[in-house]
Short mmCIF file of C-alpha atoms and ligand atoms in Angstrom, two decimals:
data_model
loop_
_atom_site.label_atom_id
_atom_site.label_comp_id
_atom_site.label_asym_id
_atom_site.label_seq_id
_atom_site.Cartn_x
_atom_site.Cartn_y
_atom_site.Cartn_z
CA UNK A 132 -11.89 2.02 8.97
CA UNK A 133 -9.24 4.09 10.78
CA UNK A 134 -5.79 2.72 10.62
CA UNK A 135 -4.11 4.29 13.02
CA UNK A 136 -6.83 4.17 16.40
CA UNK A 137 -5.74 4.89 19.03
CA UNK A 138 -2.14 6.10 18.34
CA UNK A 139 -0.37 8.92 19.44
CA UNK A 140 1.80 10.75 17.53
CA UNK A 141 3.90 13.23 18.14
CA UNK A 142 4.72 15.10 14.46
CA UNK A 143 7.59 17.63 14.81
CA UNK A 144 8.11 20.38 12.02
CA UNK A 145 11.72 21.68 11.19
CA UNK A 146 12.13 24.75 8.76
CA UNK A 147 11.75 23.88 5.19
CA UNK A 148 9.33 24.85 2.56
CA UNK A 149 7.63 21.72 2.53
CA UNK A 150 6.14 22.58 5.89
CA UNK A 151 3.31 23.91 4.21
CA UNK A 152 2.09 20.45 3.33
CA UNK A 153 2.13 19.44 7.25
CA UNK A 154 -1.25 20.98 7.68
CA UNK A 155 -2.59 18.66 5.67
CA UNK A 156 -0.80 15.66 7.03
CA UNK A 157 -2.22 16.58 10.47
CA UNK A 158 -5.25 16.41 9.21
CA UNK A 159 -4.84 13.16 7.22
CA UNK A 160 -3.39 11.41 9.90
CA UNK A 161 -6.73 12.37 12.72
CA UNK A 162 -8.75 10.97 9.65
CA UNK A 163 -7.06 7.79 10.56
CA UNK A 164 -7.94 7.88 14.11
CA UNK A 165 -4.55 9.57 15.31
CA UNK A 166 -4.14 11.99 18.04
CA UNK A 167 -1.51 14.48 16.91
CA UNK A 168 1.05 16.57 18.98
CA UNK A 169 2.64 19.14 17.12
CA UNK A 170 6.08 20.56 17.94
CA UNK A 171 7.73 23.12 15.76
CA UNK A 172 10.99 24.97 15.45
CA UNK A 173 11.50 28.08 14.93
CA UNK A 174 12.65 28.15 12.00
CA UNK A 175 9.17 25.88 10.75
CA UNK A 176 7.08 29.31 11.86
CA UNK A 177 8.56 31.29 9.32
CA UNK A 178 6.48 28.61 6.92
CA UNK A 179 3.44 27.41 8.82
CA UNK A 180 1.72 28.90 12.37
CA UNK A 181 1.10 27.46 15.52
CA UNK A 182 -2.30 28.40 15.47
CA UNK A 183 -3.01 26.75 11.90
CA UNK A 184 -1.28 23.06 13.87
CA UNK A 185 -2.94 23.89 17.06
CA UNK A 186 -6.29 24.64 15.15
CA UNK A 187 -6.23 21.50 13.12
CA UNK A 188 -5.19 19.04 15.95
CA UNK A 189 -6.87 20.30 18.50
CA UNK A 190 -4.04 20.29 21.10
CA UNK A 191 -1.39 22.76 22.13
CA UNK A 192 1.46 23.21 19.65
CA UNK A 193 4.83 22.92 21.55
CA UNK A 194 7.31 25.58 20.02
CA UNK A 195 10.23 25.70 23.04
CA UNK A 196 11.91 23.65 25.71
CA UNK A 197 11.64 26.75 28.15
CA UNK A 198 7.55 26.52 28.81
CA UNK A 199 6.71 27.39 31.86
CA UNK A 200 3.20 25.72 31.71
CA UNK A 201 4.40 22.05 31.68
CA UNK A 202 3.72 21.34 35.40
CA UNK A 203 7.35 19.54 35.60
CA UNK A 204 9.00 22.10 32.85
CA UNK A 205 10.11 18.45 31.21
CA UNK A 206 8.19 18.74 27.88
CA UNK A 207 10.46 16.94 25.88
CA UNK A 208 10.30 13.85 28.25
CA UNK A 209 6.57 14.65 28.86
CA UNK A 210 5.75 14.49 24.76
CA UNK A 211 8.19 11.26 24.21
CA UNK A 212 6.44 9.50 27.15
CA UNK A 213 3.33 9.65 25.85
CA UNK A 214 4.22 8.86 21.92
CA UNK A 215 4.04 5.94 19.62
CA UNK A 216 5.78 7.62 17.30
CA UNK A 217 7.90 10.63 16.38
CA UNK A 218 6.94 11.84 12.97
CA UNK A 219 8.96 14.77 11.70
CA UNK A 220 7.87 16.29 8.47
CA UNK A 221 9.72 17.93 6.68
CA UNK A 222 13.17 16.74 8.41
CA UNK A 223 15.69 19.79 6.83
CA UNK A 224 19.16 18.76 6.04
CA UNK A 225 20.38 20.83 9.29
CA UNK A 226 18.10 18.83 11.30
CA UNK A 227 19.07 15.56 10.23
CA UNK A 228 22.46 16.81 10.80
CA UNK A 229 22.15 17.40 14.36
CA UNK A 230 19.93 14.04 14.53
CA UNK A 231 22.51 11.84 13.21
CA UNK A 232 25.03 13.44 15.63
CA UNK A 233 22.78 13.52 18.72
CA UNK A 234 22.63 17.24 19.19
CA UNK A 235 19.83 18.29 21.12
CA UNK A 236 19.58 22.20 21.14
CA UNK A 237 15.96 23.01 21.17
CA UNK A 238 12.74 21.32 21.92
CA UNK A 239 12.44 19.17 18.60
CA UNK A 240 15.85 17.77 19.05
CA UNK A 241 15.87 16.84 22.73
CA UNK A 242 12.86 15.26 22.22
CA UNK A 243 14.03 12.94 19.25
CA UNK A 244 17.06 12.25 21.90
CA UNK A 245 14.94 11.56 25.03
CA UNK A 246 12.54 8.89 23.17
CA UNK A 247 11.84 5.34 23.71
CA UNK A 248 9.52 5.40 20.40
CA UNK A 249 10.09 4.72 16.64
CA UNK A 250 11.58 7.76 14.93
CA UNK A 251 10.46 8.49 11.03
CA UNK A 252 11.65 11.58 8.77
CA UNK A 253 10.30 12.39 5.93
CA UNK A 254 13.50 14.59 4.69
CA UNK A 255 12.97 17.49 2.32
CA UNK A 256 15.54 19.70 0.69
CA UNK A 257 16.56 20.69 -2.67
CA UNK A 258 18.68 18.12 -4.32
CA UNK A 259 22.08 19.69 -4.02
CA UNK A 260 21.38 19.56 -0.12
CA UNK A 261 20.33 15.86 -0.21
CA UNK A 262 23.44 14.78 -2.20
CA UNK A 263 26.01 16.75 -0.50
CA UNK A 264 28.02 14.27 1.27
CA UNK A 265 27.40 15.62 4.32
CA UNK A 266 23.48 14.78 4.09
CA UNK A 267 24.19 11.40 2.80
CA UNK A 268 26.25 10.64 5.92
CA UNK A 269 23.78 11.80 8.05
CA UNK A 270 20.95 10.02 6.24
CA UNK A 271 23.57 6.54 6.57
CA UNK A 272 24.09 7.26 10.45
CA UNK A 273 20.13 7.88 10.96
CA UNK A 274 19.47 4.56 9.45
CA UNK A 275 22.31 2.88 11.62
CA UNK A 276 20.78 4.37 14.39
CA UNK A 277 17.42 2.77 13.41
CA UNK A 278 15.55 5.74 12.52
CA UNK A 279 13.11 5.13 9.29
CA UNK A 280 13.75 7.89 6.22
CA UNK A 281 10.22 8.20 4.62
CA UNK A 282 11.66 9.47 0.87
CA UNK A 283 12.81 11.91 -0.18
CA UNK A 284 10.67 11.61 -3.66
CA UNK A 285 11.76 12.35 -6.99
CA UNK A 286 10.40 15.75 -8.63
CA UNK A 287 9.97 19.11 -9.12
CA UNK A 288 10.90 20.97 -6.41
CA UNK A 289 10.40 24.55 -4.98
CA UNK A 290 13.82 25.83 -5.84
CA UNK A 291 12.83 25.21 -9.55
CA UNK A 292 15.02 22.05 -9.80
CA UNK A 293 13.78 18.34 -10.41
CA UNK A 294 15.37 15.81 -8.34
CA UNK A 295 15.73 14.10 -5.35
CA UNK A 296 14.55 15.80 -2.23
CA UNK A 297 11.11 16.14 -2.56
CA UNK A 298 8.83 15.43 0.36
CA UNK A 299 6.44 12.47 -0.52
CA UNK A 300 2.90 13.73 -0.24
CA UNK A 301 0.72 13.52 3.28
CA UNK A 302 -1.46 10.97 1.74
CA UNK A 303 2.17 8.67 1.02
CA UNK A 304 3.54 9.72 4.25
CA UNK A 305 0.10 8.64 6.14
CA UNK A 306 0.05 5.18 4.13
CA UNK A 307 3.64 4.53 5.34
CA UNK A 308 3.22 5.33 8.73
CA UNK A 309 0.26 3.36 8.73
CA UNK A 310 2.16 0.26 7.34
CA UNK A 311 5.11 1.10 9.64
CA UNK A 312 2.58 -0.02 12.49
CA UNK A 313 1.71 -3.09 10.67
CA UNK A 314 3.05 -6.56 12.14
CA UNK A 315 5.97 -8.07 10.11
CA UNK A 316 4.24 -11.27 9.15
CA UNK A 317 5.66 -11.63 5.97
CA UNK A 318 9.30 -10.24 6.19
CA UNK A 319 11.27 -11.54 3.82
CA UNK A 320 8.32 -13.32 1.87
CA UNK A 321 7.50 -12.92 -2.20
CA UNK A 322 3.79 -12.64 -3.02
CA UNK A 323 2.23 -12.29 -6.59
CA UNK A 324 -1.00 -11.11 -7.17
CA UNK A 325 -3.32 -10.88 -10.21
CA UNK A 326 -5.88 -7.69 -10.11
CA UNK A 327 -8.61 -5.93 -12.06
CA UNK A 328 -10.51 -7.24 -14.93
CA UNK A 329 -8.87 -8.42 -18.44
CA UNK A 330 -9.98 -7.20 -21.76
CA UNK A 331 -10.30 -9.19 -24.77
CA UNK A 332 -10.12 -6.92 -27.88
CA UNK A 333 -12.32 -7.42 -30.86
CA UNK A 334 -11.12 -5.10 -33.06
CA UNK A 335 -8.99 -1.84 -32.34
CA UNK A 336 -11.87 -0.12 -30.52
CA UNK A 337 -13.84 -2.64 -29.06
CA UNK A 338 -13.50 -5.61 -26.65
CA UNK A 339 -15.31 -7.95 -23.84
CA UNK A 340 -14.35 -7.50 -20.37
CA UNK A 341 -15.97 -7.38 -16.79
CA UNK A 342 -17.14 -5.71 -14.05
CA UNK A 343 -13.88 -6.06 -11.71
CA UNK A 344 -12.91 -3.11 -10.16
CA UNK A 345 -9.05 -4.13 -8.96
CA UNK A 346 -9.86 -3.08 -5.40
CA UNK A 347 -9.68 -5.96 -3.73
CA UNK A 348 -6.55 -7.29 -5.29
CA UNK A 349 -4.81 -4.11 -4.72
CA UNK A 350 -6.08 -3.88 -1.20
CA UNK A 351 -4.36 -7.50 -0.54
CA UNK A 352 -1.20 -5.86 -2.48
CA UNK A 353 -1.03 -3.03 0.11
CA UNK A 354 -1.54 -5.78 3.43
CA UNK A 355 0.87 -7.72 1.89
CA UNK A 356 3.45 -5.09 1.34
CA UNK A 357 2.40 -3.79 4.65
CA UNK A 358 3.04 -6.96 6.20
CA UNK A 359 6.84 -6.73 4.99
CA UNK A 360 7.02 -8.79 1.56
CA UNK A 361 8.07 -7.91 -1.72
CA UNK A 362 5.15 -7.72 -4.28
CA UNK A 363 4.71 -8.16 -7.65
CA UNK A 364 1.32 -6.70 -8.77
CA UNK A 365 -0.14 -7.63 -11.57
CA UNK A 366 -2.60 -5.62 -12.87
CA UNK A 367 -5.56 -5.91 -15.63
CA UNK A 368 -7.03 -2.80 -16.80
CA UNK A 369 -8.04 -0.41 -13.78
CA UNK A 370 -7.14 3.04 -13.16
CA UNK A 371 -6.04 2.63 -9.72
CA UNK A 372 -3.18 3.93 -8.20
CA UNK A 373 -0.21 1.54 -7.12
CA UNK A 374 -0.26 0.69 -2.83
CA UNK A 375 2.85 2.15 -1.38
CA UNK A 376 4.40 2.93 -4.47
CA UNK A 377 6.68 5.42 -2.71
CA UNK A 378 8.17 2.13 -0.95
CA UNK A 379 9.27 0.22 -4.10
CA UNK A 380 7.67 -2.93 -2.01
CA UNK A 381 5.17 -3.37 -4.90
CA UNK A 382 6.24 -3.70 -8.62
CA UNK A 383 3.55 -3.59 -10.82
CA UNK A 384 3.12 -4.66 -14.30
CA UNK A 385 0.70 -3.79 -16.37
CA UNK A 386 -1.68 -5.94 -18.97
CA UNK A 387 -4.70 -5.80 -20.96
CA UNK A 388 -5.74 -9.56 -22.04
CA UNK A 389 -5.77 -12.73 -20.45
CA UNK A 390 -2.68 -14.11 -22.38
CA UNK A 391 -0.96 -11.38 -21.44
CA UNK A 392 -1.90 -11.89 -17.97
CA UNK A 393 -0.68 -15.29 -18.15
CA UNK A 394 2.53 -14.81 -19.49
CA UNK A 395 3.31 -12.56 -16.87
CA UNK A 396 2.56 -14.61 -14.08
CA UNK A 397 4.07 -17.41 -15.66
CA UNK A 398 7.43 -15.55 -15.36
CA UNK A 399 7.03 -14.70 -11.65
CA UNK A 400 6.21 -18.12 -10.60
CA UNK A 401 8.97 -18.14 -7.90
CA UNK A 402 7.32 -16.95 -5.34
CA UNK A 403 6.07 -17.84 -1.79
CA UNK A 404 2.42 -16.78 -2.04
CA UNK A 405 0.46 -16.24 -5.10
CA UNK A 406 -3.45 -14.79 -4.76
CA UNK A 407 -5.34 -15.03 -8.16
CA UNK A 408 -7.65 -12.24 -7.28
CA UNK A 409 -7.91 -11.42 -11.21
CA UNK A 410 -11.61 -11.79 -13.20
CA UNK A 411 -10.12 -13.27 -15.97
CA UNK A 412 -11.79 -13.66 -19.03
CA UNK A 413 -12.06 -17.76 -19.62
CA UNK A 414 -12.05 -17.13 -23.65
CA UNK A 415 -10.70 -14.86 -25.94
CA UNK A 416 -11.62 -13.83 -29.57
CA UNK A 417 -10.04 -16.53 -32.34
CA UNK A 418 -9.39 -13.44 -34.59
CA UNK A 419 -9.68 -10.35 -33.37
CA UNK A 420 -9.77 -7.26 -36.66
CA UNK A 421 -7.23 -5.83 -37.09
CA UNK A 422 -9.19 -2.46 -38.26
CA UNK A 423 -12.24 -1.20 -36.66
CA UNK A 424 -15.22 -3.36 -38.21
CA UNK A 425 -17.57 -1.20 -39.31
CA UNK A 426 -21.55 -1.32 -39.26
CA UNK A 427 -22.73 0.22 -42.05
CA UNK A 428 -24.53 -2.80 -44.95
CA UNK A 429 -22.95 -5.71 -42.52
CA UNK A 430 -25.04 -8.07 -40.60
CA UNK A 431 -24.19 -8.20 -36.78
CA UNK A 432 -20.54 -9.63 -36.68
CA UNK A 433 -20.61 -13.32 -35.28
CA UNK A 434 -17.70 -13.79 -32.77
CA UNK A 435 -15.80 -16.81 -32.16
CA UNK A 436 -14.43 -17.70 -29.54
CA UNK A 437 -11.44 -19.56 -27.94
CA UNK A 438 -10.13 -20.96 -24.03
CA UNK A 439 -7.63 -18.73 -22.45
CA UNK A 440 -5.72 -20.82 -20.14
CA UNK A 441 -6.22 -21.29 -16.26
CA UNK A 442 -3.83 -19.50 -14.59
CA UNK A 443 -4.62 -20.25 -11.50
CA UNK A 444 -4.57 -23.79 -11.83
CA UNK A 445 -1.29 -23.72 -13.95
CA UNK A 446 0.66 -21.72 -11.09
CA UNK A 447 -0.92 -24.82 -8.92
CA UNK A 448 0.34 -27.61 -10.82
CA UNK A 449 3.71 -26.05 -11.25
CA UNK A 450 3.93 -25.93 -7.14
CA UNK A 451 6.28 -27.73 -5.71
CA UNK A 452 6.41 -28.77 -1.90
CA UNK A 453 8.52 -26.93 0.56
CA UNK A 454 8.70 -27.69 3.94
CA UNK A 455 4.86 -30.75 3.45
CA UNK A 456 3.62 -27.21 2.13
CA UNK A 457 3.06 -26.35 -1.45
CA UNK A 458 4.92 -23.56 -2.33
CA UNK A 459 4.01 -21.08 -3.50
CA UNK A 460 0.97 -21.55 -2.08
CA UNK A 461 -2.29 -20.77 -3.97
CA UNK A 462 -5.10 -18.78 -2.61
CA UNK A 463 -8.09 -18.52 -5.55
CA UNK A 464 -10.72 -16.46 -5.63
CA UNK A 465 -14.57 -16.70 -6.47
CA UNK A 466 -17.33 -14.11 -7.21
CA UNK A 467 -20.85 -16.46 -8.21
CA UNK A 468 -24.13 -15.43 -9.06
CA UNK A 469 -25.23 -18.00 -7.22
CA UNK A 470 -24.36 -21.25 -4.78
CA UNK A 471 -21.27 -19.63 -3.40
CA UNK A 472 -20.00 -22.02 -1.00
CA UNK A 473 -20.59 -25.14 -3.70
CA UNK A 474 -18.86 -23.54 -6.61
CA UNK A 475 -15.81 -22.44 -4.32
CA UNK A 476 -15.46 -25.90 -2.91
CA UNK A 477 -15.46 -27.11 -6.71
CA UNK A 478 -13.10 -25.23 -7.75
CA UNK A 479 -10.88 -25.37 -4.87
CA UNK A 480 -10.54 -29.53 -6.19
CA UNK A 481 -10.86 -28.57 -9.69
CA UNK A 482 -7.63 -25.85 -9.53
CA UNK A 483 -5.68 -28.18 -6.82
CA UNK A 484 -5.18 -24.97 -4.41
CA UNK A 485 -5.15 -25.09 -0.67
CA UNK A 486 -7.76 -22.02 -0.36
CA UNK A 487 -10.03 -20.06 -1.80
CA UNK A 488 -12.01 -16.90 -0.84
CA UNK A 489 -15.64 -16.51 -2.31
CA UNK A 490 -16.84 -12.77 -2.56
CA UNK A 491 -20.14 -12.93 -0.56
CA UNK A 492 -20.67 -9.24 -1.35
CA UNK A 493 -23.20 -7.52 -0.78
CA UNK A 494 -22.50 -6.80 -4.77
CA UNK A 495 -18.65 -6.31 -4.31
CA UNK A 496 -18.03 -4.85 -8.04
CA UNK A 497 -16.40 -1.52 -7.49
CA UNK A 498 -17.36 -1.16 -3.68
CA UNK A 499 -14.93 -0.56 -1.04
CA UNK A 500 -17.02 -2.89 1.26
CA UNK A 501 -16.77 -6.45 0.90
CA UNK A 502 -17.61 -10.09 2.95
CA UNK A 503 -15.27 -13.30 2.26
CA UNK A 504 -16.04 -16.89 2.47
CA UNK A 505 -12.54 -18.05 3.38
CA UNK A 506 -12.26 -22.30 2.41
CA UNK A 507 -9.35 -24.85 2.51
CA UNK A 508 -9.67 -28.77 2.74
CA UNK A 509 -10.78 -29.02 6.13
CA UNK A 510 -12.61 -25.85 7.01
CA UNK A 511 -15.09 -22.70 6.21
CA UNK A 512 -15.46 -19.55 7.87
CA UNK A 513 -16.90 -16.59 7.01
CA UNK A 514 -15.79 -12.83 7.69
CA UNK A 515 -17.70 -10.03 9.02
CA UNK A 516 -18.41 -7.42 6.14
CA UNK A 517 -15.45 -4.64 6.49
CA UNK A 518 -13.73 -3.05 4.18
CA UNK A 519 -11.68 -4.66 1.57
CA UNK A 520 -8.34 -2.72 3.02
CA UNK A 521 -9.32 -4.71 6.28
CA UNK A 522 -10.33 -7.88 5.24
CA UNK A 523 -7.12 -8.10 2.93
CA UNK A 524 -5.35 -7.70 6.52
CA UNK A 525 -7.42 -10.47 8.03
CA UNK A 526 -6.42 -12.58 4.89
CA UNK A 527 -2.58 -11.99 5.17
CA UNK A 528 -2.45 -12.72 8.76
CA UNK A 529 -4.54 -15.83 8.26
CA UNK A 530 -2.28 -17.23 5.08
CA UNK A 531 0.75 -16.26 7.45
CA UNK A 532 -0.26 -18.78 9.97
CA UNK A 533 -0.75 -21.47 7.14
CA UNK A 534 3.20 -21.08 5.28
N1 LIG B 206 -8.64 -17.78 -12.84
C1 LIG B 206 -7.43 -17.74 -13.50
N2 LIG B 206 -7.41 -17.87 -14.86
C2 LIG B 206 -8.53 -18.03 -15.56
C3 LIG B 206 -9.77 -18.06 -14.89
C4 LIG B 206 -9.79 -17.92 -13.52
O1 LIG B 206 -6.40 -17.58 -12.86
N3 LIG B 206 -8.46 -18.14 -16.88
C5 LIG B 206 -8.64 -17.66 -11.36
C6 LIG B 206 -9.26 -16.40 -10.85
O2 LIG B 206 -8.30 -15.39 -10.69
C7 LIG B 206 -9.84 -16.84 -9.52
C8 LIG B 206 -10.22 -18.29 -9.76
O3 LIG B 206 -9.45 -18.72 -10.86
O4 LIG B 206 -8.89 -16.87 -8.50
C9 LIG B 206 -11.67 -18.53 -10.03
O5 LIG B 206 -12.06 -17.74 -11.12
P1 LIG B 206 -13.53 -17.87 -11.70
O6 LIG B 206 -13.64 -16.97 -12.89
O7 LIG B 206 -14.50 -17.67 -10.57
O8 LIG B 206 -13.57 -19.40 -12.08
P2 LIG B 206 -13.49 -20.17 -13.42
O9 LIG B 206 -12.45 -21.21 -13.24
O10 LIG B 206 -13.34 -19.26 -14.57
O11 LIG B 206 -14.90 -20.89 -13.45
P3 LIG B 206 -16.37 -20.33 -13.87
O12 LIG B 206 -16.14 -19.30 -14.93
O13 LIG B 206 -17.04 -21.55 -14.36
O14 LIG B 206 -17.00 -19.79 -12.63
#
């Protein structure tokens, strides 16, 4: 799937070492089905050339307001006409500068000042530069001025110094321009999600858990986040990395066991939305070793075994009603062996939640691919098979219409 079809994007380079990551970004962002315009300033082709942009996006690289071979000599209207959005990476302190103050005194600038499209920066400097007061009041007018600051991270930088001022990585940048194009649907919204498998030790080394990957949960984290709410992710064990972490719209917490799983949901209850998109293990062991049981002259160990609780259902029976809607409302999930649409609609009674979403597969463990039966009371549809980053979308959009 290619998030960003069809959209053009006009990515402007200012002079900062970070420019040599823009190559990459270029690239990155055709991946996701983006046409890319590159303008530079001068002072970015001391870092990166035209030829490497020009090469890798397969269009001219503008470098100056004074070309001759734009039929109207306009380029900077020319470019911002045609442009979704104005990405500049890396946006120095000197250009933010002149940004914030609406100077316009070569072809990057005038363009930024001619536009009728979004403007994002992803600012990079070292971290003297970025907290000079200067910069921060520059940074404070941009956002008055509705311009989006993507970063800066925290980190080692190429002056030698760890701080702030570090450009996020293309892959972060991409994934936030990518949400930046997403409709608000959930502004202002809370949404908790359980992910991954649990594990449910048996002694220090060993334990029972499952075959859940995490994907899909954290693919609903990153459309929900996307979609403008704040998430709270919690997370079984699974070696993922955390959606749009660079945004701080996803906290994540991290736990091994059901119980522990429970317990943290329990506490995050308040909430508008919850999806129970965990595999969580229905029992635990009564008495787990507490050192490694060992094999040699023992018979095989016999393990007992007790009920974890339902968290799911628990959430659900804690619900109260906001607006004739219970809130927060409950979307379950099921992954069967068998007789899909039956065991859903069992335990869509059995939990008391207004939806749940069976995992039709084909065998959705670990795959990127996925199809969803999506039930509530009164209805049953199923999706096409997409990716799981896609059908999360679907999913949010559809649970938007129903709170
Ligand atoms: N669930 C939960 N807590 C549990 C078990 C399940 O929150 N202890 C949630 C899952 O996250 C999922 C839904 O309940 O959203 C259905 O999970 P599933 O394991 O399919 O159902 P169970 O109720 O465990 O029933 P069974 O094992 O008989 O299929």
């Amino acid at each position: 799937m290619q998030s960003l079809l069809n959209k053009k994007i006009v990515l402007g380079i200012s002079g900062g070492i970070a420019a040599y990551k823009s190559p990459e970004l270029a690239r990155l962002l055709i991946q996701e089905g983006a046409s890319v315009q590159v303008v530079m300033t001068d002072a970015a082709q001391q870092f990166v050339t035209p030829v490497t942009m020009q090469a890798l996006t397969g269009n001219p690289v503008y470098t100056s307001q004074w070309d001759s071979s734009i039929a109207n000599n306009m380029a900077h209207i020319e470019l911002s006409r045609a442009a979704d959005a104005i990405l500049v990476t890396p946006a120095s302190a000197d250009l933010m500068a002149k940004l914030s103050l609406g100077l316009a005194d070569d072809l990057l600038t005038t363009l930024c000042l001619a536009r009728d499209c979004p403007l994002l920066l992803a600012p990079a400097m070292n971290k003297q530069m970025w907290e000079h007061p200067a910069t921060q009041r520059s940074a404070q007018r941009l956002i008055e001025d509705k311009v989006t600051l993507l970063g800066p991270a925290n980190g080692f930088q190429a002056c030698g110094e760890v701080g702030l001022g570090r450009m996020l990585e293309p892959v972060e940048i991409t994934e936030q321009l990518i949400a930046f194009f997403q409709k608000k649907l959930l502004a202002g919204k809370r949404v908790l999600i359980t992910a991954g498998p649990t594990f449910e030790a048996i002694d220090p080394v060993r334990g029972i858990t499952n075959r859940s990957s995490g994907k899909m949960g954290f693919a609903i984290a990153r459309a929900a986040a996307e979609a403008g709410a704040q998430v709270h992710l919690i997370a079984g064990p699974c070696d993922l990395p955390t959606p749009l972490e660079s945004t701080g719209k996803i906290t994540r917490t991290n736990v091994i066991s059901a119980g522990e799983m429970y317990a943290a949901t329990m506490q995050s209850t308040d909430c508008d939305i919850f999806f129970a998109v965990a595999a969580v293990a229905d029992w635990s062991i009564a008495k787990p070793a507490k050192e490694k049981i060992k094999r040699q002259g023992k018979e095989a160990p016999k393990l007992e075994f007790i009920a974890n609780p339902d968290i799911l259902a628990e959430v659900a029976k804690s619900a109260k009603t906001k607006g004739g809607k219970p809130h927060p409302y409950c979307v379950g999930f099921a992954a069967e062996s068998h007789d899909l649409a039956k065991h859903a609609q069992e335990k869509l009674k059995r939990k008391g939640i207004p939806m749940i979403v069976g995992n039709i597969g084909p065998d959705t463990f670990g795959s990127d691919l996925n199809q969803l039966l999506i039930i509530d009371p009164s209805s049953s549809k199923k999706t096409g098979q997409a990716e799981k980053l896609q059908l999360a979308r679907q999913l949010i959009q559809l649970v938007a219409k129903k709170i």
